[in-house]
PDB file of C-alpha atoms and ligand atoms in Angstrom:
ATOM      1  CA  UNK A 557     -34.617  16.732 -38.711  1.00 96.00           C
ATOM      2  CA  UNK A 558     -34.390  13.635 -37.325  1.00 98.00           C
ATOM      3  CA  UNK A 559     -30.246  11.763 -38.045  1.00 98.00           C
ATOM      4  CA  UNK A 560     -29.768   8.140 -37.435  1.00 98.00           C
ATOM      5  CA  UNK A 561     -26.573   6.276 -37.458  1.00 98.00           C
ATOM      6  CA  UNK A 562     -26.634   2.965 -39.078  1.00 96.00           C
ATOM      7  CA  UNK A 563     -26.010   0.333 -41.626  1.00 95.00           C
ATOM      8  CA  UNK A 564     -28.117  -2.100 -43.112  1.00 94.00           C
ATOM      9  CA  UNK A 565     -28.730  -4.661 -40.792  1.00 95.00           C
ATOM     10  CA  UNK A 566     -32.020  -5.997 -39.128  1.00 97.00           C
ATOM     11  CA  UNK A 567     -31.571  -3.690 -35.510  1.00 97.00           C
ATOM     12  CA  UNK A 568     -31.179  -0.817 -38.000  1.00 98.00           C
ATOM     13  CA  UNK A 569     -34.031  -1.957 -40.764  1.00 98.00           C
ATOM     14  CA  UNK A 570     -36.834  -1.760 -37.456  1.00 98.00           C
ATOM     15  CA  UNK A 571     -35.651   2.355 -36.849  1.00 98.00           C
ATOM     16  CA  UNK A 572     -35.940   2.566 -40.700  1.00 98.00           C
ATOM     17  CA  UNK A 573     -39.582   1.291 -40.712  1.00 98.00           C
ATOM     18  CA  UNK A 574     -40.275   3.410 -37.979  1.00 98.00           C
ATOM     19  CA  UNK A 575     -39.574   6.394 -39.527  1.00 98.00           C
ATOM     20  CA  UNK A 576     -41.095   5.361 -42.400  1.00 98.00           C
ATOM     21  CA  UNK A 577     -44.017   4.459 -40.570  1.00 98.00           C
ATOM     22  CA  UNK A 578     -43.915   7.696 -38.670  1.00 98.00           C
ATOM     23  CA  UNK A 579     -43.861  10.003 -41.604  1.00 98.00           C
ATOM     24  CA  UNK A 580     -41.183  11.832 -39.528  1.00 98.00           C
ATOM     25  CA  UNK A 581     -37.692  13.587 -42.192  1.00 97.00           C
ATOM     26  CA  UNK A 582     -34.588  11.153 -41.825  1.00 98.00           C
ATOM     27  CA  UNK A 583     -31.284  11.802 -42.767  1.00 97.00           C
ATOM     28  CA  UNK A 584     -28.611   8.659 -43.091  1.00 97.00           C
ATOM     29  CA  UNK A 585     -25.133   8.953 -41.471  1.00 96.00           C
ATOM     30  CA  UNK A 586     -23.541   5.402 -42.150  1.00 96.00           C
ATOM     31  CA  UNK A 587     -21.751   4.332 -39.874  1.00 96.00           C
ATOM     32  CA  UNK A 588     -19.228   1.008 -41.728  1.00 95.00           C
ATOM     33  CA  UNK A 589     -19.169  -0.890 -38.856  1.00 95.00           C
ATOM     34  CA  UNK A 590     -16.630  -4.006 -41.268  1.00 93.00           C
ATOM     35  CA  UNK A 591     -14.489  -1.223 -41.062  1.00 93.00           C
ATOM     36  CA  UNK A 592     -14.405  -0.598 -37.769  1.00 94.00           C
ATOM     37  CA  UNK A 593     -16.376   3.536 -37.235  1.00 95.00           C
ATOM     38  CA  UNK A 594     -18.885   1.858 -34.747  1.00 97.00           C
ATOM     39  CA  UNK A 595     -15.162   2.575 -32.606  1.00 96.00           C
ATOM     40  CA  UNK A 596     -14.238   5.826 -33.464  1.00 96.00           C
ATOM     41  CA  UNK A 597     -14.241   8.432 -30.782  1.00 97.00           C
ATOM     42  CA  UNK A 598     -16.979  10.714 -32.427  1.00 97.00           C
ATOM     43  CA  UNK A 599     -19.139   7.280 -32.191  1.00 98.00           C
ATOM     44  CA  UNK A 600     -18.962   6.592 -28.818  1.00 98.00           C
ATOM     45  CA  UNK A 601     -19.312  10.062 -27.290  1.00 98.00           C
ATOM     46  CA  UNK A 602     -23.126   8.704 -28.989  1.00 98.00           C
ATOM     47  CA  UNK A 603     -23.066   5.134 -27.993  1.00 98.00           C
ATOM     48  CA  UNK A 604     -20.527   4.206 -25.321  1.00 98.00           C
ATOM     49  CA  UNK A 605     -21.420   0.667 -26.905  1.00 98.00           C
ATOM     50  CA  UNK A 606     -20.161   0.722 -30.272  1.00 97.00           C
ATOM     51  CA  UNK A 607     -22.551  -0.221 -32.013  1.00 98.00           C
ATOM     52  CA  UNK A 608     -25.729   0.749 -34.060  1.00 97.00           C
ATOM     53  CA  UNK A 609     -28.626   2.054 -34.474  1.00 98.00           C
ATOM     54  CA  UNK A 610     -28.057   5.393 -33.473  1.00 98.00           C
ATOM     55  CA  UNK A 611     -30.729   8.488 -33.623  1.00 98.00           C
ATOM     56  CA  UNK A 612     -30.670  12.603 -32.866  1.00 98.00           C
ATOM     57  CA  UNK A 613     -33.872  14.235 -33.111  1.00 98.00           C
ATOM     58  CA  UNK A 614     -33.135  17.806 -32.566  1.00 98.00           C
ATOM     59  CA  UNK A 615     -36.676  18.605 -31.173  1.00 97.00           C
ATOM     60  CA  UNK A 616     -36.482  16.242 -28.256  1.00 97.00           C
ATOM     61  CA  UNK A 617     -37.982  16.659 -24.550  1.00 95.00           C
ATOM     62  CA  UNK A 618     -38.362  20.388 -23.642  1.00 95.00           C
ATOM     63  CA  UNK A 619     -37.275  20.977 -27.279  1.00 95.00           C
ATOM     64  CA  UNK A 620     -33.550  19.919 -27.472  1.00 97.00           C
ATOM     65  CA  UNK A 621     -31.422  17.761 -28.895  1.00 98.00           C
ATOM     66  CA  UNK A 622     -31.592  13.998 -27.542  1.00 98.00           C
ATOM     67  CA  UNK A 623     -28.976  11.147 -28.616  1.00 98.00           C
ATOM     68  CA  UNK A 624     -30.953   7.405 -28.224  1.00 98.00           C
ATOM     69  CA  UNK A 625     -29.540   4.501 -28.805  1.00 98.00           C
ATOM     70  CA  UNK A 626     -30.083   0.741 -28.620  1.00 98.00           C
ATOM     71  CA  UNK A 627     -33.489  -0.335 -31.192  1.00 98.00           C
ATOM     72  CA  UNK A 628     -35.753  -1.140 -28.424  1.00 98.00           C
ATOM     73  CA  UNK A 629     -35.626   2.001 -26.625  1.00 98.00           C
ATOM     74  CA  UNK A 630     -35.811   4.355 -30.222  1.00 98.00           C
ATOM     75  CA  UNK A 631     -38.685   2.071 -31.448  1.00 98.00           C
ATOM     76  CA  UNK A 632     -40.542   3.551 -27.689  1.00 98.00           C
ATOM     77  CA  UNK A 633     -39.010   7.617 -28.490  1.00 98.00           C
ATOM     78  CA  UNK A 634     -40.358   7.078 -31.778  1.00 98.00           C
ATOM     79  CA  UNK A 635     -43.492   5.883 -31.031  1.00 98.00           C
ATOM     80  CA  UNK A 636     -43.967   8.015 -27.039  1.00 97.00           C
ATOM     81  CA  UNK A 637     -42.827  11.430 -29.477  1.00 97.00           C
ATOM     82  CA  UNK A 638     -46.180  10.722 -32.700  1.00 97.00           C
ATOM     83  CA  UNK A 639     -48.917   9.262 -30.324  1.00 97.00           C
ATOM     84  CA  UNK A 640     -48.311   6.359 -33.061  1.00 98.00           C
ATOM     85  CA  UNK A 641     -47.715   2.255 -32.971  1.00 98.00           C
ATOM     86  CA  UNK A 642     -48.476   1.699 -29.698  1.00 98.00           C
ATOM     87  CA  UNK A 643     -52.028   1.496 -28.334  1.00 96.00           C
ATOM     88  CA  UNK A 644     -53.864   4.235 -26.099  1.00 94.00           C
ATOM     89  CA  UNK A 645     -54.898   0.850 -23.583  1.00 94.00           C
ATOM     90  CA  UNK A 646     -52.439   0.544 -21.334  1.00 95.00           C
ATOM     91  CA  UNK A 647     -52.948  -3.112 -21.074  1.00 95.00           C
ATOM     92  CA  UNK A 648     -52.631  -3.902 -25.451  1.00 95.00           C
ATOM     93  CA  UNK A 649     -49.753  -1.438 -24.946  1.00 97.00           C
ATOM     94  CA  UNK A 650     -48.000  -3.345 -22.231  1.00 97.00           C
ATOM     95  CA  UNK A 651     -48.464  -6.386 -24.696  1.00 97.00           C
ATOM     96  CA  UNK A 652     -46.738  -4.797 -27.064  1.00 98.00           C
ATOM     97  CA  UNK A 653     -43.886  -3.733 -24.793  1.00 98.00           C
ATOM     98  CA  UNK A 654     -43.708  -7.566 -23.538  1.00 98.00           C
ATOM     99  CA  UNK A 655     -43.839  -8.854 -27.231  1.00 98.00           C
ATOM    100  CA  UNK A 656     -41.162  -6.228 -27.982  1.00 98.00           C
ATOM    101  CA  UNK A 657     -38.787  -6.891 -24.949  1.00 98.00           C
ATOM    102  CA  UNK A 658     -39.257 -10.850 -26.143  1.00 98.00           C
ATOM    103  CA  UNK A 659     -37.883  -9.082 -29.887  1.00 98.00           C
ATOM    104  CA  UNK A 660     -34.836  -7.615 -27.452  1.00 98.00           C
ATOM    105  CA  UNK A 661     -33.501 -10.424 -24.998  1.00 98.00           C
ATOM    106  CA  UNK A 662     -34.504 -13.361 -27.237  1.00 98.00           C
ATOM    107  CA  UNK A 663     -35.058 -13.027 -31.092  1.00 98.00           C
ATOM    108  CA  UNK A 664     -32.623 -10.954 -32.038  1.00 98.00           C
ATOM    109  CA  UNK A 665     -29.628 -12.171 -29.531  1.00 98.00           C
ATOM    110  CA  UNK A 666     -30.532 -16.347 -31.264  1.00 98.00           C
ATOM    111  CA  UNK A 667     -30.786 -15.763 -34.455  1.00 98.00           C
ATOM    112  CA  UNK A 668     -27.657 -12.819 -33.755  1.00 97.00           C
ATOM    113  CA  UNK A 669     -25.414 -15.449 -32.288  1.00 97.00           C
ATOM    114  CA  UNK A 670     -26.074 -18.377 -34.624  1.00 97.00           C
ATOM    115  CA  UNK A 671     -25.757 -16.142 -37.543  1.00 96.00           C
ATOM    116  CA  UNK A 672     -22.502 -15.563 -35.888  1.00 96.00           C
ATOM    117  CA  UNK A 673     -21.402 -19.290 -35.723  1.00 95.00           C
ATOM    118  CA  UNK A 674     -23.030 -19.418 -39.088  1.00 92.00           C
ATOM    119  CA  UNK A 675     -21.111 -17.320 -40.508  1.00 91.00           C
ATOM    120  CA  UNK A 676     -17.865 -16.155 -38.977  1.00 91.00           C
ATOM    121  CA  UNK A 677     -16.979 -19.235 -35.867  1.00 93.00           C
ATOM    122  CA  UNK A 678     -13.976 -21.441 -36.917  1.00 90.00           C
ATOM    123  CA  UNK A 679     -14.945 -24.848 -37.265  1.00 90.00           C
ATOM    124  CA  UNK A 680     -15.716 -26.797 -34.870  1.00 90.00           C
ATOM    125  CA  UNK A 681     -18.090 -25.031 -32.901  1.00 90.00           C
ATOM    126  CA  UNK A 682     -20.645 -27.414 -33.718  1.00 93.00           C
ATOM    127  CA  UNK A 683     -22.163 -27.490 -29.743  1.00 96.00           C
ATOM    128  CA  UNK A 684     -22.928 -22.782 -30.331  1.00 96.00           C
ATOM    129  CA  UNK A 685     -23.766 -23.352 -33.903  1.00 95.00           C
ATOM    130  CA  UNK A 686     -26.556 -26.318 -32.747  1.00 96.00           C
ATOM    131  CA  UNK A 687     -27.386 -25.107 -29.516  1.00 97.00           C
ATOM    132  CA  UNK A 688     -28.383 -21.049 -31.364  1.00 97.00           C
ATOM    133  CA  UNK A 689     -30.252 -22.822 -33.993  1.00 97.00           C
ATOM    134  CA  UNK A 690     -32.297 -24.627 -31.644  1.00 98.00           C
ATOM    135  CA  UNK A 691     -33.013 -21.426 -29.625  1.00 98.00           C
ATOM    136  CA  UNK A 692     -33.935 -19.034 -32.762  1.00 98.00           C
ATOM    137  CA  UNK A 693     -36.146 -22.230 -34.133  1.00 98.00           C
ATOM    138  CA  UNK A 694     -38.082 -21.895 -30.401  1.00 98.00           C
ATOM    139  CA  UNK A 695     -38.487 -18.169 -30.150  1.00 98.00           C
ATOM    140  CA  UNK A 696     -40.453 -18.139 -34.178  1.00 98.00           C
ATOM    141  CA  UNK A 697     -42.241 -21.659 -32.533  1.00 98.00           C
ATOM    142  CA  UNK A 698     -43.361 -19.053 -29.874  1.00 98.00           C
ATOM    143  CA  UNK A 699     -44.255 -16.199 -32.073  1.00 98.00           C
ATOM    144  CA  UNK A 700     -46.047 -18.567 -34.633  1.00 98.00           C
ATOM    145  CA  UNK A 701     -48.032 -19.571 -32.111  1.00 98.00           C
ATOM    146  CA  UNK A 702     -48.784 -16.011 -30.897  1.00 98.00           C
ATOM    147  CA  UNK A 703     -50.004 -15.383 -34.521  1.00 98.00           C
ATOM    148  CA  UNK A 704     -51.891 -18.017 -34.554  1.00 98.00           C
ATOM    149  CA  UNK A 705     -54.405 -16.115 -32.542  1.00 94.00           C
ATOM    150  CA  UNK A 706     -53.759 -12.383 -32.916  1.00 98.00           C
ATOM    151  CA  UNK A 707     -53.305 -10.310 -36.063  1.00 98.00           C
ATOM    152  CA  UNK A 708     -49.854  -8.892 -34.982  1.00 98.00           C
ATOM    153  CA  UNK A 709     -48.139  -9.329 -31.817  1.00 98.00           C
ATOM    154  CA  UNK A 710     -49.857  -6.921 -29.272  1.00 97.00           C
ATOM    155  CA  UNK A 711     -53.443  -8.341 -30.722  1.00 95.00           C
ATOM    156  CA  UNK A 712     -55.640  -6.320 -33.314  1.00 95.00           C
ATOM    157  CA  UNK A 713     -53.006  -3.369 -33.815  1.00 96.00           C
ATOM    158  CA  UNK A 714     -49.868  -3.282 -35.714  1.00 98.00           C
ATOM    159  CA  UNK A 715     -47.345  -1.545 -33.367  1.00 98.00           C
ATOM    160  CA  UNK A 716     -43.754  -1.523 -32.779  1.00 98.00           C
ATOM    161  CA  UNK A 717     -43.571  -4.839 -30.987  1.00 98.00           C
ATOM    162  CA  UNK A 718     -44.069  -5.622 -35.264  1.00 98.00           C
ATOM    163  CA  UNK A 719     -41.902  -3.262 -36.283  1.00 98.00           C
ATOM    164  CA  UNK A 720     -38.704  -4.818 -33.990  1.00 98.00           C
ATOM    165  CA  UNK A 721     -39.581  -8.198 -34.617  1.00 98.00           C
ATOM    166  CA  UNK A 722     -40.185  -8.840 -38.576  1.00 98.00           C
ATOM    167  CA  UNK A 723     -36.833  -7.552 -40.293  1.00 98.00           C
ATOM    168  CA  UNK A 724     -35.250 -10.872 -37.957  1.00 97.00           C
ATOM    169  CA  UNK A 725     -38.274 -12.754 -38.823  1.00 98.00           C
ATOM    170  CA  UNK A 726     -38.526 -11.906 -42.359  1.00 98.00           C
ATOM    171  CA  UNK A 727     -35.451 -14.440 -42.614  1.00 97.00           C
ATOM    172  CA  UNK A 728     -36.726 -17.144 -41.361  1.00 98.00           C
ATOM    173  CA  UNK A 729     -36.739 -18.738 -45.024  1.00 97.00           C
ATOM    174  CA  UNK A 730     -33.147 -17.797 -45.854  1.00 96.00           C
ATOM    175  CA  UNK A 731     -31.322 -18.498 -41.950  1.00 96.00           C
ATOM    176  CA  UNK A 732     -33.420 -21.965 -41.163  1.00 96.00           C
ATOM    177  CA  UNK A 733     -33.773 -23.112 -44.173  1.00 96.00           C
ATOM    178  CA  UNK A 734     -37.790 -23.655 -46.453  1.00 97.00           C
ATOM    179  CA  UNK A 735     -38.465 -26.683 -44.364  1.00 97.00           C
ATOM    180  CA  UNK A 736     -38.588 -25.453 -41.190  1.00 97.00           C
ATOM    181  CA  UNK A 737     -39.736 -22.044 -42.565  1.00 98.00           C
ATOM    182  CA  UNK A 738     -42.742 -23.956 -43.503  1.00 98.00           C
ATOM    183  CA  UNK A 739     -43.836 -24.863 -40.105  1.00 98.00           C
ATOM    184  CA  UNK A 740     -44.738 -21.784 -38.939  1.00 98.00           C
ATOM    185  CA  UNK A 741     -47.841 -20.823 -41.479  1.00 98.00           C
ATOM    186  CA  UNK A 742     -48.732 -17.545 -39.004  1.00 98.00           C
ATOM    187  CA  UNK A 743     -45.100 -16.102 -39.112  1.00 98.00           C
ATOM    188  CA  UNK A 744     -45.076 -16.687 -43.180  1.00 98.00           C
ATOM    189  CA  UNK A 745     -48.930 -14.741 -42.835  1.00 98.00           C
ATOM    190  CA  UNK A 746     -47.828 -12.020 -40.665  1.00 98.00           C
ATOM    191  CA  UNK A 747     -44.707 -11.195 -42.845  1.00 98.00           C
ATOM    192  CA  UNK A 748     -46.030 -11.401 -46.244  1.00 98.00           C
ATOM    193  CA  UNK A 749     -48.763  -8.426 -44.518  1.00 98.00           C
ATOM    194  CA  UNK A 750     -46.070  -6.270 -43.038  1.00 98.00           C
ATOM    195  CA  UNK A 751     -43.795  -6.661 -46.734  1.00 98.00           C
ATOM    196  CA  UNK A 752     -46.716  -4.975 -48.302  1.00 98.00           C
ATOM    197  CA  UNK A 753     -46.881  -1.898 -46.122  1.00 98.00           C
ATOM    198  CA  UNK A 754     -45.566   0.816 -48.492  1.00 98.00           C
ATOM    199  CA  UNK A 755     -43.570   2.717 -45.084  1.00 98.00           C
ATOM    200  CA  UNK A 756     -41.757  -0.947 -45.139  1.00 98.00           C
ATOM    201  CA  UNK A 757     -40.930  -0.854 -49.052  1.00 98.00           C
ATOM    202  CA  UNK A 758     -40.437   2.852 -48.673  1.00 98.00           C
ATOM    203  CA  UNK A 759     -37.288   1.377 -45.763  1.00 98.00           C
ATOM    204  CA  UNK A 760     -36.466  -1.213 -46.952  1.00 98.00           C
ATOM    205  CA  UNK A 761     -35.049   0.763 -50.422  1.00 97.00           C
ATOM    206  CA  UNK A 762     -33.832   3.017 -48.133  1.00 96.00           C
ATOM    207  CA  UNK A 763     -31.783  -0.038 -46.360  1.00 96.00           C
ATOM    208  CA  UNK A 764     -30.424  -1.130 -49.576  1.00 95.00           C
ATOM    209  CA  UNK A 765     -29.371   2.554 -50.788  1.00 94.00           C
ATOM    210  CA  UNK A 766     -27.191   2.203 -47.394  1.00 93.00           C
ATOM    211  CA  UNK A 767     -26.186  -1.084 -47.981  1.00 91.00           C
ATOM    212  CA  UNK A 768     -24.658  -0.100 -51.348  1.00 91.00           C
ATOM    213  CA  UNK A 769     -22.658   3.177 -48.758  1.00 90.00           C
ATOM    214  CA  UNK A 770     -21.284   0.756 -46.330  1.00 92.00           C
ATOM    215  CA  UNK A 771     -18.596  -2.531 -46.278  1.00 92.00           C
ATOM    216  CA  UNK A 772     -20.544  -5.712 -46.402  1.00 90.00           C
ATOM    217  CA  UNK A 773     -19.712  -8.847 -43.961  1.00 89.00           C
ATOM    218  CA  UNK A 774     -18.004 -10.570 -46.950  1.00 89.00           C
ATOM    219  CA  UNK A 775     -15.225  -7.361 -47.474  1.00 91.00           C
ATOM    220  CA  UNK A 776     -14.416  -7.254 -44.364  1.00 93.00           C
ATOM    221  CA  UNK A 777     -10.444  -7.909 -42.981  1.00 93.00           C
ATOM    222  CA  UNK A 778      -9.585 -10.486 -40.588  1.00 92.00           C
ATOM    223  CA  UNK A 779      -8.142  -7.398 -38.243  1.00 93.00           C
ATOM    224  CA  UNK A 780     -11.483  -6.094 -38.359  1.00 93.00           C
ATOM    225  CA  UNK A 781     -13.411  -8.763 -37.915  1.00 93.00           C
ATOM    226  CA  UNK A 782     -10.890  -9.602 -35.249  1.00 93.00           C
ATOM    227  CA  UNK A 783     -12.108  -6.219 -33.560  1.00 93.00           C
ATOM    228  CA  UNK A 784     -15.950  -6.805 -33.837  1.00 94.00           C
ATOM    229  CA  UNK A 785     -16.296  -9.938 -32.611  1.00 94.00           C
ATOM    230  CA  UNK A 786     -12.982  -9.197 -29.558  1.00 93.00           C
ATOM    231  CA  UNK A 787     -11.239 -12.456 -30.518  1.00 93.00           C
ATOM    232  CA  UNK A 788      -7.323 -13.104 -31.324  1.00 93.00           C
ATOM    233  CA  UNK A 789      -6.020  -9.712 -29.803  1.00 95.00           C
ATOM    234  CA  UNK A 790      -8.639  -8.159 -29.126  1.00 94.00           C
ATOM    235  CA  UNK A 791      -9.907 -10.957 -26.966  1.00 95.00           C
ATOM    236  CA  UNK A 792     -10.743 -10.157 -22.654  1.00 95.00           C
ATOM    237  CA  UNK A 793     -10.143 -13.906 -21.585  1.00 94.00           C
TER     238      UNK A 793
HETATM  239  N1  LIG B1138     -29.191  -4.557 -28.611  1.00 52.51           N
HETATM  240  C1  LIG B1138     -28.720  -3.401 -29.642  1.00 52.51           C
HETATM  241  C2  LIG B1138     -28.261  -4.280 -30.501  1.00 52.51           C
HETATM  242  C3  LIG B1138     -27.432  -3.302 -31.430  1.00 52.51           C
HETATM  243  C4  LIG B1138     -26.095  -4.384 -32.209  1.00 52.51           C
HETATM  244  O1  LIG B1138     -25.842  -5.106 -32.156  1.00 52.51           O
HETATM  245  N2  LIG B1138     -25.681  -3.467 -33.952  1.00 52.51           N
HETATM  246  C5  LIG B1138     -24.934  -3.969 -34.221  1.00 52.51           C
HETATM  247  C6  LIG B1138     -25.403  -4.250 -35.637  1.00 52.51           C
HETATM  248  S1  LIG B1138     -26.734  -4.941 -36.233  1.00 52.51           S
HETATM  249  C7  LIG B1138     -23.532  -3.246 -34.537  1.00 52.51           C
HETATM  250  O2  LIG B1138     -23.432  -1.899 -34.358  1.00 52.51           O
HETATM  251  N3  LIG B1138     -22.276  -3.710 -34.281  1.00 52.51           N
HETATM  252  C8  LIG B1138     -21.559  -3.627 -34.573  1.00 52.51           C
HETATM  253  C9  LIG B1138     -20.169  -4.379 -33.395  1.00 52.51           C
HETATM  254  O3  LIG B1138     -20.694  -5.240 -32.051  1.00 52.51           O
HETATM  255  O4  LIG B1138     -19.083  -4.114 -33.052  1.00 52.51           O
HETATM  256  C10 LIG B1138     -29.747  -2.559 -30.553  1.00 52.51           C
HETATM  257  O5  LIG B1138     -30.777  -3.143 -30.556  1.00 52.51           O
HETATM  258  O6  LIG B1138     -29.696  -1.785 -30.737  1.00 52.51           O
END
């Protein structure tokens, strides 16, 4: 059985969805990032970059256990292990990989930084907040345009590109507001379509369960937040 180390954040939600879509049995080991468990020595052996998600597959390549971190790598690993959620046709497969990389390089980091400046930065960071909000809106527009011409990100097939992007873009109305969300009807249509998938409903219920077992950001102590964000006594520069 695969072990998933995580909590309830979008990068972890991707892996829950993939495991449910692929009907792979898994157990969850919660990592309480808002109390600093990602810095524990045992967890750093799994991911030296101190971030969730991580999976351990006891039945990895060559029948040996395999540990995998970085959500995009995990999605590729699970898709290739099962031969699902990635098109067989090489061009369509690389269409999926391109949009997966767009999620990893742009959607996640831009929305992630926007949320940071929205929720966690001290007052007086308006330039940074505006920059990341603008970038989050810009990439949502790019995806909306793609979904105008295609049912899913890689074309006609639901793939790991959709699995990676949905946990971030389902939050567009909450993060960017209803007026901005209304400018992206294709994203709204695609989110609704993915919301209805039984595996996604199951995954989101599991995510609610892990949220109940982990500390949420509003309960984190100031010192744990400083450590996680590398600021205050933990700043390197
Ligand atoms: N690019 C990484 C990002 C992982 C990431 O930022 N994980 C967050 C939760 S969403 C985390 O572990 N944060 C703890 C920390 O930064 O100390 C991935 O997609 O797996």
